[in-house]
C-alpha atoms as one frame of an Amber mdcrd trajectory, in Angstrom:
protein
   0.000   0.000   0.000   2.826   2.411   0.866   4.558   1.635  -2.446   1.332
   2.407  -4.316   1.021   5.693  -2.454   4.621   6.695  -3.285   4.136   5.822
  -6.960   0.888   7.780  -7.102   2.527  10.817  -5.539   5.539  10.565  -7.857
   3.252  10.330 -10.885   1.390  13.433  -9.791   4.609  15.370  -9.338   5.632
  14.421 -12.875   2.262  15.532 -14.184   2.533  18.877 -12.454   5.756  19.504
 -14.333   4.303  18.382 -17.680   0.898  20.033 -17.720   0.945  22.978 -20.096
  -1.462  25.626 -18.902  -2.913  28.061 -21.438  -2.487  31.736 -20.751  -5.166
  33.437 -18.675  -7.796  34.515 -21.150  -8.843  37.601 -19.231 -11.968  39.290
 -20.523 -10.941  38.740 -24.140 -11.459  35.845 -26.498 -14.213  33.494 -27.545
 -16.385  32.229 -24.685 -16.867  28.874 -26.397 -13.095  28.433 -26.624 -12.658
  29.539 -23.021 -15.310  27.066 -21.848 -13.562  24.263 -23.707 -10.197  25.146
 -22.169 -11.694  25.397 -18.732 -13.478  22.053 -19.081 -10.084  20.392 -19.466
  -8.661  22.336 -16.547 -11.701  21.577 -14.416 -10.972  17.871 -14.897  -7.350
  18.452 -13.848  -8.478  20.329 -10.760 -10.830  17.490  -9.866  -7.944  15.038
 -10.131  -5.868  17.180  -7.806  -8.792  17.349  -5.380  -9.083  13.568  -5.294
  -5.342  13.295  -4.684  -5.617  15.811  -1.828  -8.548  13.913  -0.317  -6.591
  10.660  -0.391  -3.555  12.378   1.149  -5.745  13.764   3.928  -7.330  10.396
   4.616  -3.991   8.575   4.622  -2.441  11.050   7.054  -5.407  11.675   9.299
  -3.964   9.634  12.147  -0.722  11.601  12.202  -2.181  14.527  14.122  -4.680
  13.662  16.829  -7.082  10.953  17.875  -9.973  13.415  17.844 -10.120  13.508
  14.037 -10.750  10.156  12.359 -12.025   8.911   9.035 -15.395   8.457  10.709
 -15.580  12.026  12.023 -14.018  13.723   8.988 -16.452  16.305   7.578 -16.547
  16.923   3.842 -16.987  20.419   2.418 -18.773  20.493  -0.940 -19.377  22.670
  -3.961 -22.647  24.643  -3.641 -23.597  23.246  -7.059 -23.673  19.769  -5.527
 -26.158  20.707  -2.795 -29.804  19.714  -3.202 -32.441  22.444  -2.983 -33.329
  21.279   0.518 -29.675  21.366   1.601 -29.230  24.870   0.206 -32.342  26.123
   1.958 -31.210  24.662   5.276 -27.839  26.402   4.999 -29.560  29.688   4.101
 -31.930  29.247   7.048 -28.997  28.909   9.429 -27.323  32.087   8.102 -30.588
  34.004   8.472 -30.794  32.607  12.007 -27.390  34.131  12.888 -28.600  37.425
  11.450 -31.508  37.336  13.879 -29.589  36.443  17.060 -28.178  39.208  19.300
 -24.556  40.333  19.089 -21.984  39.256  21.689 -19.483  42.009  20.900 -19.339
  44.686  23.641 -21.164  47.794  22.351 -18.222  50.027  23.199 -16.061  48.051
  20.742 -18.556  47.914  17.876 -21.680  50.039  18.462 -23.105  48.968  15.116
 -22.953  45.226  15.817 -26.581  44.311  16.415 -26.639  40.634  15.475 -24.562
  37.514  15.999 -23.687  37.694  12.302 -22.374  41.222  12.873 -19.826  39.846
  15.353 -18.002  38.271  12.404 -18.139  41.489  10.389 -16.809  43.533  13.328
 -13.898  41.139  13.904 -12.857  41.254  10.258 -13.086  45.060  10.225 -11.033
  45.354  13.404  -8.240  43.072  12.210  -8.143  43.817   8.491  -4.693  45.505
   8.601  -3.082  42.360   9.992  -4.979  39.540   8.268  -4.453  40.627   4.641
  -1.159  40.531   2.732   0.514  39.196   5.846   1.668  35.854   7.200  -1.730
  35.423   8.857  -3.900  35.575   5.743  -4.493  31.908   4.932  -4.540  30.391
   8.418  -6.503  33.225  10.029  -9.272  32.990   7.439  -9.294  29.193   7.770
  -9.916  29.596  11.494 -12.411  32.433  10.999 -14.473  30.388   8.518 -14.375
  27.386  10.847 -15.760  29.495  13.691 -18.570  30.692  11.414 -19.400  27.070
  10.625 -19.408  26.225  14.337 -21.838  29.066  15.036 -24.181  27.845  12.319
 -24.113  24.372  13.857 -24.122  25.147  17.564 -26.368  28.212  17.596 -28.664
  27.635  14.628 -28.900  23.851  14.351 -27.213  23.462  10.969 -26.278  19.822
  10.281 -25.301  19.887   6.604 -21.958  20.186   4.858 -20.147  23.500   4.648
 -20.178  24.936   1.106 -17.675  26.563  -1.182 -18.105  28.611  -4.366 -16.335
  27.219  -7.428 -15.289  30.479  -9.122 -14.113  28.804 -12.304 -17.561  27.428
 -13.069 -18.972  30.977 -13.071 -16.206  32.737 -14.992 -18.496  33.037 -18.039
 -21.547  34.389 -16.198 -21.948  35.518 -12.605 -25.656  36.130 -13.237 -26.216
  32.421 -13.928 -24.260  31.256 -10.896 -26.344  29.110  -8.520 -24.729  31.123
  -5.730 -25.903  34.491  -7.083 -28.796  33.839  -9.499 -31.398  35.393  -7.194
 -33.406  32.191  -6.708 -34.662  31.019  -3.327 -31.732  28.582  -3.200 -29.113
  31.288  -3.824 -27.480  33.888  -1.599 -29.636  36.455  -3.426 -28.722  37.862
  -6.790 -27.654  41.037  -8.491 -28.514  44.539  -7.412 -30.943  46.761  -9.263
 -29.322  47.928 -12.488 -27.784  51.402 -12.378 -27.035  52.642 -15.911 -23.859
  54.371 -17.053 -21.757  53.195 -14.133 -17.995  53.536 -14.347 -15.495  50.934
 -13.246 -14.029  50.496  -9.771 -10.493  51.027  -8.508  -8.842  48.346  -6.365
  -6.049  49.929  -4.283  -3.032  47.820  -3.287  -0.993  49.699  -0.713   1.392
  52.146  -2.394   1.380  50.200  -5.654  -0.498  51.076  -8.831  -4.189  50.257
  -8.328  -6.095  47.800 -10.506  -9.142  49.066 -12.425 -12.116  46.795 -13.104
 -14.994  47.375 -15.523 -18.471  48.173 -14.167 -20.784  45.348 -13.164 -24.339
  44.676 -14.273 -26.168  45.782 -11.129 -25.179  48.347  -8.534 -28.304  48.852
  -6.431 -30.001  46.939  -3.615 -30.434  43.207  -4.233 -33.849  42.582  -5.732
 -34.502  38.887  -5.139 -33.588  35.855  -3.102 -33.419  35.011   0.615 -31.359
  38.066   1.639 -33.447  40.701  -0.118 -34.507  42.166   3.255 -31.154  41.725
   5.003 -29.818  44.852   6.718 -26.098  45.672   6.627 -25.423  47.346   9.988
 -21.825  48.609   9.842 -19.472  50.287   7.392 -18.609  51.134   4.791 -15.020
  51.148   5.892 -12.885  50.840   2.744 -15.392  50.521  -0.070 -14.486  50.672
  -3.770 -17.382  52.290  -5.646 -18.063  52.859  -9.357 -16.124  55.790 -10.703
 -12.844  54.921  -9.002 -13.488  56.435  -5.575 -13.010  54.805  -2.172 -15.609
  55.464   0.535 -14.359  55.814   4.112 -16.328  56.436   7.286 -14.539  57.886
  10.277 -16.256  55.430  12.618 -17.099  52.421  10.441 -18.119  50.266  13.410
 -20.969  52.645  14.255 -24.523  51.736  13.336 -25.319  52.550   9.713 -28.287
  50.395   8.597 -28.817  49.994   4.848 -29.621  47.415   2.191 -27.044  45.057
   0.745 -26.088  46.036  -2.792 -24.492  43.859  -5.464 -22.824  44.660  -8.748
 -22.021  41.284 -10.302 -18.844  41.639 -12.345 -18.050  38.579 -14.445 -14.792
  40.042 -15.870 -13.280  39.973 -12.372 -13.662  36.179 -12.306 -12.805  35.740
 -15.974  -9.547  37.637 -15.569  -8.367  36.553 -12.129 -10.250  33.478 -10.834
 -10.798  31.140 -13.779  -9.592  27.535 -13.882  -6.364  28.544 -15.614  -5.513
  30.870 -12.745  -6.432  28.295 -10.106  -4.312  25.543 -11.618  -1.383  27.817
 -12.291  -1.325  28.910  -8.666  -1.436  25.340  -7.351   1.087  23.856  -9.739
   3.604  26.679 -10.020   3.879  27.989  -6.451   7.012  26.382  -5.088   6.832
  27.795  -1.555   4.322  29.355   0.802   5.502  32.931   0.273   4.976  32.611
  -3.466   1.600  30.902  -2.962   0.130  33.369  -0.466   1.433  36.386  -2.390
  -0.003  35.118  -5.664  -3.393  34.130  -4.280  -3.857  37.703  -3.055  -2.378
  39.190  -6.248   1.205  40.340  -6.570   1.074  44.075  -5.811   3.471  45.005
  -8.606   1.842  42.771 -11.237  -1.528  44.391 -11.870  -3.293  41.264 -10.593
  -5.719  41.066  -7.672  -5.356  37.283  -7.551  -7.974  34.641  -6.857  -8.853
  36.362  -3.601  -9.546  39.747  -5.142 -11.187  38.205  -8.198 -13.845  36.489
  -6.103 -14.557  39.473  -3.869 -14.803  42.037  -6.633 -16.904  39.717  -8.796
 -19.638  40.052  -6.161 -19.265  43.825  -6.138 -21.462  46.284  -4.296 -21.654
  47.107  -0.608 -20.278  45.375   1.423 -18.864  43.007  -1.207 -16.313  45.572
  -2.422 -15.429  46.680   1.103 -11.974  45.300   1.915 -12.769  45.502   5.635
 -16.488  44.764   5.847 -16.764  42.083   3.140 -18.075  39.334   5.514 -21.270
  41.407   5.546 -22.100  39.791   2.194 -23.109  36.136   2.825 -21.139  35.190
  -0.286 -17.954  35.843   1.715 -18.101  32.393   3.336 -18.528  30.500   0.071
 -15.647  32.518  -1.384 -13.281  31.817   1.503 -14.289  28.175   1.488 -12.824
  28.047  -2.023  -9.707  29.976  -0.947  -9.176  27.383   1.768  -9.833  24.503
  -0.650  -7.141  25.758  -3.032  -4.650  26.101  -0.150  -5.586  22.613   1.113
  -4.902  21.108  -2.311  -1.574  22.911  -2.538  -0.560  21.734   0.953  -1.554
  18.154   0.152   0.836  17.907  -2.802   3.798  18.003  -0.412   2.610  17.619
   3.171   6.125  17.277   4.577   7.220  20.709   3.390   3.930  22.583   3.066
   1.616  21.530   5.891   3.199  23.858   8.442   4.889  26.350   6.140   4.425
  30.017   7.089   5.927  33.218   5.715   5.346  36.923   6.010   5.077  39.505
   8.750   2.253  40.517  11.073   1.092  43.580   9.097  -0.303  44.455   5.667
   2.673  44.542   3.266   4.801  44.926   6.406   3.489  48.466   6.985   4.380
  49.351   9.654   7.352  47.021   9.952   6.497  44.058  12.170   7.893  40.683
  13.306   7.692  37.587  11.127   4.761  35.273  11.750   5.856  31.920  13.186
   4.062  28.753  14.187   4.140  29.986  17.776   2.504  33.335  16.955  -1.044
  33.498  18.300  -4.197  34.811  16.641  -7.767  35.401  17.737 -11.093  36.166
  16.101 -12.444  38.558  18.690 -15.909  38.071  20.123 -16.770  35.565  17.441
 -15.634  32.986  20.020 -15.072  34.901  23.246 -11.751  36.484  22.257  -9.776
  33.257  22.743  -6.279  32.985  21.285  -4.817  30.060  19.362  -1.313  29.368
  18.027  -0.678  29.330  14.289   0.636  25.766  14.542  -2.845  24.622  15.564
  -4.658  26.047  12.542  -2.411  24.906   9.696  -3.844  21.431   9.063  -7.504
  20.707   8.287  -7.305  17.579  10.448  -5.458  18.967  13.486  -6.154  21.517
  16.181  -9.881  22.338  16.145 -10.368  21.086  12.569 -11.520  17.812  11.035
 -12.537  18.320   7.426 -11.547  17.891   3.798 -12.957  18.930   0.417 -14.380
  17.256  -2.666
């Protein structure tokens, strides 16, 4: 059995060197050709996923007795959920949006619901959890805590979902995540004509400009049509190239959720070509985590930015308050899936690999993140701290899950 495993792994490593990936098509080219290319790459990504699942299962006993093959949870593509499963997940999110906040009012006066606790935490920590050594592991832990709240506080018993960006890189409007049906996370915003594109700032580097989306106003259909966004905006990119700031973004500012679905953001930065290239051509964690967020000097916003800005609107385009859009969790489920696959290709060298400092682009200068560095997610879970070493593996520490 061990020999078979070694041969399988060796074969995969050879394949990763031999696969020729077509250039990212961006927003140009023939959609039929793009779909054909992406169909091939989708199959390659599925093969990598199956390899990662087998690697996880074969190594599950290496970490702790608490996570076993029997207790391993499987996270699935939203497209694979039945209508009943989707509705139960949506019900549990709406439940969190109806429960009272646990964040002290003096820390976040605008946090009115349990869901808002997650938004407030992300807003408070945004300068340390993006473009830093914390990015991947912190969001893995943050998403896990959201899942726990759905289960423990709202009775959710289903699988946790992710959003497969590549499948929607031809049409956000037809995405089962955002098509506006009663099994979606609500759809586009009301159309606002003659919008201009948005500017995505990246520290002191040249910003990236995206074309306008196809909506812009309050969402008009789906389960979250009456959802109230309570805080922000904090750092919101809006059509025309401006950034909206509020002096006290954690104060109460009730308003509708808007969306501005922007397919070119996915087509350019989060298609199957981009996903595979990241997984197969990132040789170390610094390269991987820098690329997934978009290399500041390259004019790319990466898979991370591509997914966020494809949703558009408020709070979707708010770098700080983005968890206010329920699509945030599906998006970061996919971010985590891609990292999990990458880790699984070389568990010995990648499982506990960290790089980067404790601040956004190291501004201000800060210490390097290590496995002993601690993080917390605020009043999402009572302000408890946990070491980085405990949130690196999906089957160690508080985790016990894999993806399909």
